[in-house]
PDB file of C-alpha atoms in Angstrom:
ATOM      1  CA  MET A 514      33.344 -71.809  36.155  1.00 81.00           C
ATOM      2  CA  ALA A 515      36.655 -72.130  37.873  1.00 94.00           C
ATOM      3  CA  THR A 516      38.180 -69.285  39.495  1.00 97.00           C
ATOM      4  CA  PHE A 517      41.749 -69.096  40.691  1.00 98.00           C
ATOM      5  CA  MET A 518      42.028 -67.883  44.150  1.00 98.00           C
ATOM      6  CA  SER A 519      44.333 -68.629  47.390  1.00 98.00           C
ATOM      7  CA  LEU A 520      43.299 -71.904  49.515  1.00 98.00           C
ATOM      8  CA  ALA A 521      42.264 -69.773  52.146  1.00 98.00           C
ATOM      9  CA  GLU A 522      39.758 -67.906  49.882  1.00 98.00           C
ATOM     10  CA  ALA A 523      38.769 -71.025  48.203  1.00 98.00           C
ATOM     11  CA  VAL A 524      37.753 -72.763  51.433  1.00 98.00           C
ATOM     12  CA  SER A 525      36.224 -69.798  53.174  1.00 98.00           C
ATOM     13  CA  GLY A 526      33.952 -69.307  49.924  1.00 98.00           C
ATOM     14  CA  ASN A 527      32.822 -72.837  49.583  1.00 98.00           C
ATOM     15  CA  LEU A 528      32.824 -74.680  52.907  1.00 98.00           C
ATOM     16  CA  PHE A 529      30.496 -73.601  55.718  1.00 98.00           C
ATOM     17  CA  ASP A 530      29.115 -74.825  58.937  1.00 98.00           C
ATOM     18  CA  GLY A 531      26.713 -77.739  58.681  1.00 98.00           C
ATOM     19  CA  ASP A 532      27.670 -78.646  55.138  1.00 98.00           C
ATOM     20  CA  THR A 533      28.175 -82.059  53.527  1.00 98.00           C
ATOM     21  CA  ALA A 534      31.689 -82.404  52.538  1.00 98.00           C
ATOM     22  CA  ALA A 535      33.693 -84.571  50.835  1.00 98.00           C
ATOM     23  CA  PHE A 536      37.482 -84.856  50.388  1.00 98.00           C
ATOM     24  CA  GLU A 537      38.061 -87.332  48.179  1.00 98.00           C
ATOM     25  CA  GLY A 538      41.281 -89.088  46.706  1.00 95.00           C
ATOM     26  CA  PHE A 539      41.851 -93.233  46.900  1.00 88.00           C
ATOM     27  CA  THR A 540      45.372 -93.575  48.623  1.00 88.00           C
ATOM     28  CA  HIS A 541      46.641 -90.578  46.169  1.00 94.00           C
ATOM     29  CA  LEU A 542      45.958 -87.531  45.665  1.00 97.00           C
ATOM     30  CA  ILE A 543      44.395 -87.048  49.132  1.00 97.00           C
ATOM     31  CA  PRO A 544      43.647 -83.002  49.756  1.00 98.00           C
ATOM     32  CA  HIS A 545      45.646 -82.871  52.998  1.00 98.00           C
ATOM     33  CA  ALA A 546      46.149 -79.283  52.376  1.00 98.00           C
ATOM     34  CA  ALA A 547      42.336 -78.396  51.779  1.00 98.00           C
ATOM     35  CA  ALA A 548      41.512 -80.162  54.929  1.00 98.00           C
ATOM     36  CA  HIS A 549      44.284 -78.477  57.059  1.00 98.00           C
ATOM     37  CA  GLU A 550      42.690 -75.177  56.047  1.00 98.00           C
ATOM     38  CA  ALA A 551      39.397 -76.182  57.252  1.00 98.00           C
ATOM     39  CA  ILE A 552      40.571 -76.872  60.465  1.00 98.00           C
ATOM     40  CA  ARG A 553      42.678 -73.630  60.668  1.00 98.00           C
ATOM     41  CA  GLN A 554      39.201 -71.857  59.809  1.00 98.00           C
ATOM     42  CA  GLY A 555      37.506 -73.577  62.529  1.00 97.00           C
ATOM     43  CA  ARG A 556      34.606 -75.167  60.306  1.00 98.00           C
ATOM     44  CA  ARG A 557      31.951 -77.102  62.841  1.00 98.00           C
ATOM     45  CA  ASP A 558      28.940 -79.418  62.571  1.00 98.00           C
ATOM     46  CA  LEU A 559      30.332 -81.287  59.244  1.00 98.00           C
ATOM     47  CA  THR A 560      28.851 -84.492  57.655  1.00 98.00           C
ATOM     48  CA  LEU A 561      32.234 -85.862  56.334  1.00 98.00           C
ATOM     49  CA  VAL A 562      31.800 -88.007  53.417  1.00 98.00           C
ATOM     50  CA  ARG A 563      34.846 -90.246  52.191  1.00 97.00           C
ATOM     51  CA  MET A 564      35.832 -93.650  50.958  1.00 95.00           C
ATOM     52  CA  THR A 565      38.450 -95.473  53.312  1.00 92.00           C
ATOM     53  CA  PRO A 566      38.869 -92.285  55.805  1.00 93.00           C
ATOM     54  CA  ASP A 567      42.457 -92.018  56.692  1.00 95.00           C
ATOM     55  CA  ILE A 568      44.622 -89.737  58.867  1.00 97.00           C
ATOM     56  CA  VAL A 569      43.293 -86.564  57.218  1.00 97.00           C
ATOM     57  CA  TYR A 570      39.671 -87.271  58.780  1.00 98.00           C
ATOM     58  CA  ASP A 571      41.297 -88.530  61.868  1.00 98.00           C
ATOM     59  CA  GLN A 572      42.646 -84.855  62.347  1.00 98.00           C
ATOM     60  CA  MET A 573      39.280 -83.164  61.070  1.00 98.00           C
ATOM     61  CA  ILE A 574      37.370 -85.597  63.954  1.00 98.00           C
ATOM     62  CA  GLY A 575      39.848 -84.722  66.396  1.00 98.00           C
ATOM     63  CA  MET A 576      39.733 -81.027  65.946  1.00 98.00           C
ATOM     64  CA  GLY A 577      35.995 -81.229  66.505  1.00 98.00           C
ATOM     65  CA  LEU A 578      35.029 -80.655  62.503  1.00 98.00           C
ATOM     66  CA  ALA A 579      32.672 -83.511  62.185  1.00 98.00           C
ATOM     67  CA  LYS A 580      29.146 -84.080  63.468  1.00 98.00           C
ATOM     68  CA  LYS A 581      28.869 -87.398  61.234  1.00 98.00           C
ATOM     69  CA  LEU A 582      30.891 -89.456  59.216  1.00 98.00           C
ATOM     70  CA  ILE A 583      29.547 -91.501  55.945  1.00 98.00           C
ATOM     71  CA  PHE A 584      32.294 -93.843  55.007  1.00 97.00           C
ATOM     72  CA  SER A 585      33.474 -97.419  53.980  1.00 95.00           C
ATOM     73  CA  TYR A 586      36.468 -98.650  56.215  1.00 90.00           C
ATOM     74  CA  ALA A 587      38.234 -96.461  58.339  1.00 94.00           C
ATOM     75  CA  GLY A 588      41.857 -97.154  59.263  1.00 94.00           C
ATOM     76  CA  ASN A 589      45.327 -95.829  58.930  1.00 95.00           C
ATOM     77  CA  PRO A 590      46.439 -97.659  55.706  1.00 89.00           C
ATOM     78  CA  GLY A 591      48.899-100.417  56.566  1.00 87.00           C
ATOM     79  CA  VAL A 592      49.174 -99.569  60.225  1.00 93.00           C
ATOM     80  CA  GLY A 593      45.448-100.046  61.928  1.00 93.00           C
ATOM     81  CA  LEU A 594      43.003 -97.783  63.710  1.00 91.00           C
ATOM     82  CA  LEU A 595      42.128 -94.256  63.584  1.00 97.00           C
ATOM     83  CA  ARG A 596      42.498 -93.410  67.087  1.00 97.00           C
ATOM     84  CA  ARG A 597      40.781 -89.714  67.046  1.00 98.00           C
ATOM     85  CA  LEU A 598      37.771 -91.221  65.203  1.00 98.00           C
ATOM     86  CA  ARG A 599      37.834 -94.090  67.583  1.00 97.00           C
ATOM     87  CA  ASP A 600      37.714 -91.948  70.805  1.00 98.00           C
ATOM     88  CA  ALA A 601      35.052 -89.828  69.430  1.00 98.00           C
ATOM     89  CA  VAL A 602      32.787 -92.754  68.794  1.00 97.00           C
ATOM     90  CA  GLU A 603      33.637 -94.550  72.153  1.00 97.00           C
ATOM     91  CA  ASN A 604      34.070 -91.736  74.209  1.00 98.00           C
ATOM     92  CA  GLY A 605      32.662 -88.581  72.770  1.00 98.00           C
ATOM     93  CA  TRP A 606      35.860 -86.644  72.661  1.00 98.00           C
ATOM     94  CA  PRO A 607      35.959 -83.938  71.329  1.00 97.00           C
ATOM     95  CA  HIS A 608      32.388 -84.465  71.153  1.00 96.00           C
ATOM     96  CA  PRO A 609      30.258 -87.553  69.763  1.00 97.00           C
ATOM     97  CA  VAL A 610      30.327 -88.523  66.203  1.00 98.00           C
ATOM     98  CA  GLU A 611      27.666 -90.091  64.363  1.00 98.00           C
ATOM     99  CA  ILE A 612      28.620 -92.833  61.788  1.00 97.00           C
ATOM    100  CA  GLU A 613      27.097 -94.492  58.636  1.00 98.00           C
ATOM    101  CA  GLU A 614      29.197 -97.186  57.355  1.00 97.00           C
ATOM    102  CA  HIS A 615      28.976 -98.817  53.729  1.00 97.00           C
ATOM    103  CA  SER A 616      30.815-101.154  51.566  1.00 96.00           C
ATOM    104  CA  HIS A 617      33.349 -99.515  48.845  1.00 95.00           C
ATOM    105  CA  ALA A 618      30.984-100.527  46.406  1.00 96.00           C
ATOM    106  CA  ALA A 619      28.023 -98.879  47.788  1.00 98.00           C
ATOM    107  CA  MET A 620      30.208 -95.510  48.223  1.00 98.00           C
ATOM    108  CA  ALA A 621      31.306 -95.502  44.617  1.00 97.00           C
ATOM    109  CA  ASN A 622      27.909 -96.482  43.129  1.00 98.00           C
ATOM    110  CA  ALA A 623      26.564 -93.668  45.577  1.00 98.00           C
ATOM    111  CA  TYR A 624      28.891 -90.931  44.102  1.00 98.00           C
ATOM    112  CA  GLU A 625      28.005 -92.153  40.634  1.00 98.00           C
ATOM    113  CA  ALA A 626      24.074 -91.721  41.199  1.00 98.00           C
ATOM    114  CA  GLY A 627      24.767 -88.408  42.641  1.00 98.00           C
ATOM    115  CA  ALA A 628      26.463 -87.490  39.916  1.00 98.00           C
ATOM    116  CA  ALA A 629      23.713 -88.399  37.613  1.00 98.00           C
ATOM    117  CA  GLY A 630      21.479 -86.611  39.526  1.00 97.00           C
ATOM    118  CA  LEU A 631      19.659 -89.931  40.987  1.00 98.00           C
ATOM    119  CA  PRO A 632      18.072 -90.186  44.383  1.00 98.00           C
ATOM    120  CA  CYS A 633      19.280 -93.535  45.036  1.00 98.00           C
ATOM    121  CA  ALA A 634      22.160 -96.095  43.837  1.00 98.00           C
ATOM    122  CA  VAL A 635      20.687 -99.596  42.763  1.00 98.00           C
ATOM    123  CA  PHE A 636      23.508-102.141  42.559  1.00 97.00           C
ATOM    124  CA  ARG A 637      24.346-105.870  43.282  1.00 96.00           C
ATOM    125  CA  GLY A 638      26.006-106.099  46.695  1.00 95.00           C
ATOM    126  CA  TYR A 639      25.735-106.798  50.464  1.00 95.00           C
ATOM    127  CA  LYS A 640      24.956-110.453  49.644  1.00 90.00           C
ATOM    128  CA  GLY A 641      25.454-112.201  52.943  1.00 88.00           C
ATOM    129  CA  ALA A 642      26.624-108.958  54.888  1.00 90.00           C
ATOM    130  CA  SER A 643      25.102-107.809  58.159  1.00 92.00           C
ATOM    131  CA  LEU A 644      25.917-104.250  57.717  1.00 94.00           C
ATOM    132  CA  ALA A 645      22.163-103.544  56.884  1.00 94.00           C
ATOM    133  CA  LYS A 646      21.418-104.379  60.651  1.00 94.00           C
ATOM    134  CA  VAL A 647      23.318-101.523  61.761  1.00 94.00           C
ATOM    135  CA  ASN A 648      22.874 -99.023  58.698  1.00 97.00           C
ATOM    136  CA  PRO A 649      19.091 -98.117  57.813  1.00 97.00           C
ATOM    137  CA  ASN A 650      20.250 -96.498  54.813  1.00 98.00           C
ATOM    138  CA  ILE A 651      21.238 -99.845  53.527  1.00 98.00           C
ATOM    139  CA  ARG A 652      17.979-101.392  51.790  1.00 97.00           C
ATOM    140  CA  SER A 653      16.997-103.674  49.079  1.00 95.00           C
ATOM    141  CA  ILE A 654      14.261-103.345  46.182  1.00 97.00           C
ATOM    142  CA  ILE A 655      13.362-105.866  43.472  1.00 97.00           C
ATOM    143  CA  CYS A 656      14.034-105.471  39.950  1.00 97.00           C
ATOM    144  CA  PRO A 657      10.646-104.968  38.208  1.00 96.00           C
ATOM    145  CA  PHE A 658      12.110-106.537  35.052  1.00 98.00           C
ATOM    146  CA  THR A 659      13.948-109.475  36.381  1.00 97.00           C
ATOM    147  CA  GLY A 660      12.546-110.000  39.985  1.00 97.00           C
ATOM    148  CA  GLU A 661      16.215-109.821  41.179  1.00 97.00           C
ATOM    149  CA  GLU A 662      16.739-108.664  44.812  1.00 96.00           C
ATOM    150  CA  LEU A 663      19.260-105.624  44.687  1.00 97.00           C
ATOM    151  CA  ALA A 664      20.852-103.210  47.334  1.00 97.00           C
ATOM    152  CA  ALA A 665      19.989 -99.683  47.431  1.00 98.00           C
ATOM    153  CA  VAL A 666      21.401 -96.672  49.284  1.00 98.00           C
ATOM    154  CA  PRO A 667      20.977 -92.940  48.958  1.00 98.00           C
ATOM    155  CA  SER A 668      23.083 -91.085  46.552  1.00 98.00           C
ATOM    156  CA  ILE A 669      25.742 -88.656  47.958  1.00 98.00           C
ATOM    157  CA  ARG A 670      25.572 -85.187  46.826  1.00 98.00           C
ATOM    158  CA  PRO A 671      27.655 -83.152  48.699  1.00 98.00           C
ATOM    159  CA  ASP A 672      27.517 -79.505  49.325  1.00 98.00           C
ATOM    160  CA  VAL A 673      31.194 -79.346  48.244  1.00 98.00           C
ATOM    161  CA  THR A 674      33.533 -81.440  47.404  1.00 98.00           C
ATOM    162  CA  PHE A 675      37.430 -81.244  47.597  1.00 98.00           C
ATOM    163  CA  ILE A 676      40.111 -82.860  45.661  1.00 98.00           C
ATOM    164  CA  HIS A 677      43.903 -82.529  44.713  1.00 98.00           C
ATOM    165  CA  ALA A 678      45.030 -82.973  41.198  1.00 98.00           C
ATOM    166  CA  GLN A 679      48.279 -82.670  39.497  1.00 97.00           C
ATOM    167  CA  LYS A 680      47.426 -79.711  36.979  1.00 98.00           C
ATOM    168  CA  ALA A 681      45.192 -76.913  36.041  1.00 98.00           C
ATOM    169  CA  ASN A 682      45.349 -74.919  32.671  1.00 97.00           C
ATOM    170  CA  ARG A 683      44.827 -71.533  32.644  1.00 96.00           C
ATOM    171  CA  ARG A 684      41.320 -71.829  31.558  1.00 96.00           C
ATOM    172  CA  GLY A 685      40.505 -73.752  34.692  1.00 97.00           C
ATOM    173  CA  ASP A 686      40.644 -77.596  33.072  1.00 98.00           C
ATOM    174  CA  VAL A 687      41.827 -79.905  35.737  1.00 98.00           C
ATOM    175  CA  LEU A 688      44.088 -82.999  35.038  1.00 98.00           C
ATOM    176  CA  VAL A 689      44.109 -86.045  37.052  1.00 97.00           C
ATOM    177  CA  GLU A 690      46.640 -88.890  36.306  1.00 96.00           C
ATOM    178  CA  GLY A 691      47.200 -92.005  38.072  1.00 94.00           C
ATOM    179  CA  ILE A 692      44.805 -93.789  40.456  1.00 92.00           C
ATOM    180  CA  ILE A 693      41.786 -91.516  39.728  1.00 91.00           C
ATOM    181  CA  GLY A 694      39.472 -93.331  42.549  1.00 91.00           C
ATOM    182  CA  ILE A 695      36.211 -91.850  42.590  1.00 95.00           C
ATOM    183  CA  GLN A 696      37.192 -88.139  42.250  1.00 96.00           C
ATOM    184  CA  LYS A 697      35.342 -87.287  38.885  1.00 97.00           C
ATOM    185  CA  GLU A 698      32.277 -88.586  40.026  1.00 98.00           C
ATOM    186  CA  ALA A 699      32.614 -86.797  43.892  1.00 98.00           C
ATOM    187  CA  VAL A 700      33.056 -83.561  41.590  1.00 98.00           C
ATOM    188  CA  LEU A 701      30.351 -84.060  39.386  1.00 98.00           C
ATOM    189  CA  ALA A 702      28.076 -85.038  42.410  1.00 98.00           C
ATOM    190  CA  ALA A 703      28.649 -81.976  44.503  1.00 98.00           C
ATOM    191  CA  ARG A 704      26.839 -78.512  44.500  1.00 98.00           C
ATOM    192  CA  ARG A 705      30.650 -76.924  44.525  1.00 98.00           C
ATOM    193  CA  ALA A 706      33.794 -78.104  43.642  1.00 98.00           C
ATOM    194  CA  VAL A 707      37.376 -77.060  44.989  1.00 98.00           C
ATOM    195  CA  VAL A 708      40.648 -78.112  43.616  1.00 98.00           C
ATOM    196  CA  THR A 709      44.114 -77.795  44.737  1.00 98.00           C
ATOM    197  CA  VAL A 710      46.679 -78.602  42.128  1.00 98.00           C
ATOM    198  CA  GLU A 711      50.474 -78.969  41.846  1.00 98.00           C
ATOM    199  CA  GLU A 712      50.853 -76.206  39.026  1.00 97.00           C
ATOM    200  CA  VAL A 713      49.355 -74.404  36.195  1.00 98.00           C
ATOM    201  CA  VAL A 714      50.279 -75.261  32.470  1.00 97.00           C
ATOM    202  CA  GLU A 715      49.562 -74.153  29.409  1.00 95.00           C
ATOM    203  CA  ASP A 716      48.223 -77.221  28.091  1.00 93.00           C
ATOM    204  CA  PHE A 717      48.129 -81.058  28.906  1.00 94.00           C
ATOM    205  CA  ALA A 718      50.721 -82.602  26.867  1.00 88.00           C
ATOM    206  CA  GLY A 719      51.886 -86.200  27.293  1.00 86.00           C
ATOM    207  CA  VAL A 720      49.026 -87.318  29.358  1.00 87.00           C
ATOM    208  CA  HIS A 721      49.284 -90.577  31.212  1.00 83.00           C
ATOM    209  CA  PRO A 722      47.032 -93.398  29.843  1.00 85.00           C
ATOM    210  CA  ASN A 723      45.185 -93.460  33.106  1.00 89.00           C
ATOM    211  CA  ALA A 724      43.998 -89.758  33.282  1.00 93.00           C
ATOM    212  CA  CYS A 725      40.718 -87.672  33.497  1.00 95.00           C
ATOM    213  CA  VAL A 726      39.903 -84.133  32.664  1.00 97.00           C
ATOM    214  CA  LEU A 727      37.408 -82.068  34.598  1.00 98.00           C
ATOM    215  CA  PRO A 728      36.061 -79.293  32.770  1.00 97.00           C
ATOM    216  CA  HIS A 729      36.334 -75.863  33.820  1.00 97.00           C
ATOM    217  CA  TRP A 730      32.580 -75.413  34.172  1.00 97.00           C
ATOM    218  CA  THR A 731      32.804 -78.605  36.854  1.00 98.00           C
ATOM    219  CA  VAL A 732      34.889 -76.883  39.268  1.00 98.00           C
ATOM    220  CA  LYS A 733      33.999 -73.520  41.460  1.00 98.00           C
ATOM    221  CA  ALA A 734      37.625 -72.469  42.511  1.00 98.00           C
ATOM    222  CA  ILE A 735      41.170 -73.702  41.975  1.00 98.00           C
ATOM    223  CA  ALA A 736      44.120 -72.783  44.465  1.00 98.00           C
ATOM    224  CA  VAL A 737      47.580 -73.927  43.461  1.00 98.00           C
ATOM    225  CA  VAL A 738      49.362 -75.578  46.089  1.00 98.00           C
ATOM    226  CA  PRO A 739      52.320 -77.573  45.498  1.00 98.00           C
ATOM    227  CA  GLY A 740      52.500 -80.566  47.947  1.00 97.00           C
ATOM    228  CA  GLY A 741      48.974 -80.187  48.875  1.00 98.00           C
ATOM    229  CA  ALA A 742      48.726 -84.004  49.146  1.00 98.00           C
ATOM    230  CA  HIS A 743      51.288 -84.943  51.504  1.00 97.00           C
ATOM    231  CA  PRO A 744      51.733 -87.185  53.104  1.00 97.00           C
ATOM    232  CA  SER A 745      49.814 -89.014  50.495  1.00 97.00           C
ATOM    233  CA  TYR A 746      51.582 -89.040  47.185  1.00 97.00           C
ATOM    234  CA  ALA A 747      50.745 -87.199  43.839  1.00 97.00           C
ATOM    235  CA  HIS A 748      51.666 -89.317  40.690  1.00 95.00           C
ATOM    236  CA  GLY A 749      54.669 -87.746  38.652  1.00 94.00           C
ATOM    237  CA  TYR A 750      55.754 -85.038  41.521  1.00 96.00           C
ATOM    238  CA  TYR A 751      56.380 -87.133  44.706  1.00 97.00           C
ATOM    239  CA  ALA A 752      56.123 -90.414  46.571  1.00 96.00           C
ATOM    240  CA  ARG A 753      53.997 -91.538  49.610  1.00 96.00           C
ATOM    241  CA  ASP A 754      55.562 -90.463  52.981  1.00 96.00           C
ATOM    242  CA  ASN A 755      55.315 -94.092  54.814  1.00 95.00           C
ATOM    243  CA  ARG A 756      56.926 -92.794  57.570  1.00 96.00           C
ATOM    244  CA  SER A 757      54.344 -89.978  58.371  1.00 96.00           C
ATOM    245  CA  TYR A 758      51.470 -92.449  58.306  1.00 96.00           C
ATOM    246  CA  LEU A 759      53.450 -95.049  60.853  1.00 96.00           C
ATOM    247  CA  GLU A 760      54.211 -91.958  63.366  1.00 97.00           C
ATOM    248  CA  TRP A 761      50.509 -90.705  62.959  1.00 98.00           C
ATOM    249  CA  ASP A 762      49.454 -94.121  64.937  1.00 96.00           C
ATOM    250  CA  ALA A 763      51.609 -92.804  68.320  1.00 96.00           C
ATOM    251  CA  ILE A 764      50.583 -89.427  67.920  1.00 98.00           C
ATOM    252  CA  ALA A 765      47.136 -89.831  67.509  1.00 98.00           C
ATOM    253  CA  ALA A 766      47.078 -92.277  70.354  1.00 97.00           C
ATOM    254  CA  ASP A 767      47.200 -89.809  73.167  1.00 97.00           C
ATOM    255  CA  ARG A 768      45.092 -86.835  73.310  1.00 98.00           C
ATOM    256  CA  GLU A 769      47.533 -84.072  74.579  1.00 98.00           C
ATOM    257  CA  ALA A 770      50.152 -85.361  71.872  1.00 98.00           C
ATOM    258  CA  PHE A 771      47.396 -85.050  69.311  1.00 98.00           C
ATOM    259  CA  MET A 772      46.497 -81.419  70.122  1.00 98.00           C
ATOM    260  CA  ALA A 773      50.358 -80.633  70.179  1.00 98.00           C
ATOM    261  CA  TRP A 774      50.918 -82.224  67.130  1.00 98.00           C
ATOM    262  CA  MET A 775      48.008 -80.211  65.404  1.00 98.00           C
ATOM    263  CA  LYS A 776      48.883 -76.949  67.062  1.00 97.00           C
ATOM    264  CA  GLN A 777      52.673 -76.950  65.718  1.00 97.00           C
ATOM    265  CA  ASN A 778      51.841 -78.681  61.843  1.00 97.00           C
ATOM    266  CA  VAL A 779      48.436 -77.524  61.040  1.00 98.00           C
ATOM    267  CA  LEU A 780      46.966 -74.455  63.351  1.00 97.00           C
ATOM    268  CA  ASP A 781      50.416 -72.437  63.426  1.00 94.00           C
ATOM    269  CA  LYS A 782      50.822 -72.779  59.657  1.00 80.00           C
ATOM    270  CA  ASP A 783      49.337 -71.321  56.732  1.00 68.00           C
ATOM    271  CA  ALA A 784      48.830 -72.784  53.218  1.00 53.00           C
ATOM    272  CA  ASP A 785      52.219 -71.444  52.057  1.00 50.00           C
ATOM    273  CA  VAL A 786      53.766 -74.037  54.221  1.00 49.00           C
ATOM    274  CA  PHE A 787      53.306 -76.746  51.643  1.00 46.00           C
ATOM    275  CA  ALA A 788      54.912 -75.036  48.832  1.00 48.00           C
ATOM    276  CA  GLY A 789      58.511 -75.215  51.139  1.00 48.00           C
ATOM    277  CA  ARG A 790      57.699 -78.924  50.957  1.00 47.00           C
ATOM    278  CA  VAL A 791      57.818 -79.480  47.341  1.00 46.00           C
ATOM    279  CA  ALA A 792      61.576 -79.258  46.986  1.00 48.00           C
ATOM    280  CA  ALA A 793      62.049 -81.827  49.483  1.00 50.00           C
ATOM    281  CA  LEU A 794      59.397 -84.184  48.132  1.00 46.00           C
ATOM    282  CA  ARG A 795      60.799 -84.122  44.663  1.00 48.00           C
ATOM    283  CA  ALA A 796      64.326 -84.564  45.566  1.00 52.00           C
ATOM    284  CA  ALA A 797      63.475 -87.627  47.637  1.00 50.00           C
ATOM    285  CA  ARG A 798      61.612 -88.690  44.623  1.00 46.00           C
TER     286      ARG A 798
END
């Protein structure tokens, strides 16, 4: 059952060293505030799961939180490489990171299988692809009914999933509008789910046609963090901060510049800093 609490409490009570953790949001509603709180709390040895890891995972990897990454396509959207990820893989800085790469289809199916309580996902995929040569968790099975060869990957069942959403009501139901991505499945697949939201409302009137409501019994903790998806966007609240993504490439390219930025913008801040961004974000919109 969902309990409202501060972001610091939600992270400290649900994310532990050694966990498998998903911070999900597909270009939209990426839970940056929750990830920054995990960095401030100094979590270590995490297996980080995410479709399309972008700068939020670059930051977590560069700060030494990750021991392994399970993902599909890693990059700074519209810009290029994730430089902290590449430094960890190629040079072991700040320490080596194991990688397990999949296709988008595999990740989506693996989350769905996890949400259904299944041990693996079976789907049509990887035809003509060579990724299985470097990822032993990509296998094939023969359909017992048709004889067709199908791809199979382990289901994804995180210890904890973090997402950002637009609204929660006072009972703890959560509304996600716009690009929903894999958030629903990632929540249902997890042992614990933490949601940051823009605001708490009495009811979900005037819901967007492309929307999903997560019932309160699927969520462990809710923290009200306006602006908590920045620099990604929250449909109906603020636009994507493209400049931040462009600037990140130069920041992440240098270890000292990266550490200085993280100290100024993450380590020396607290969750309340996101509330201060809301007026500017909405004004820009």
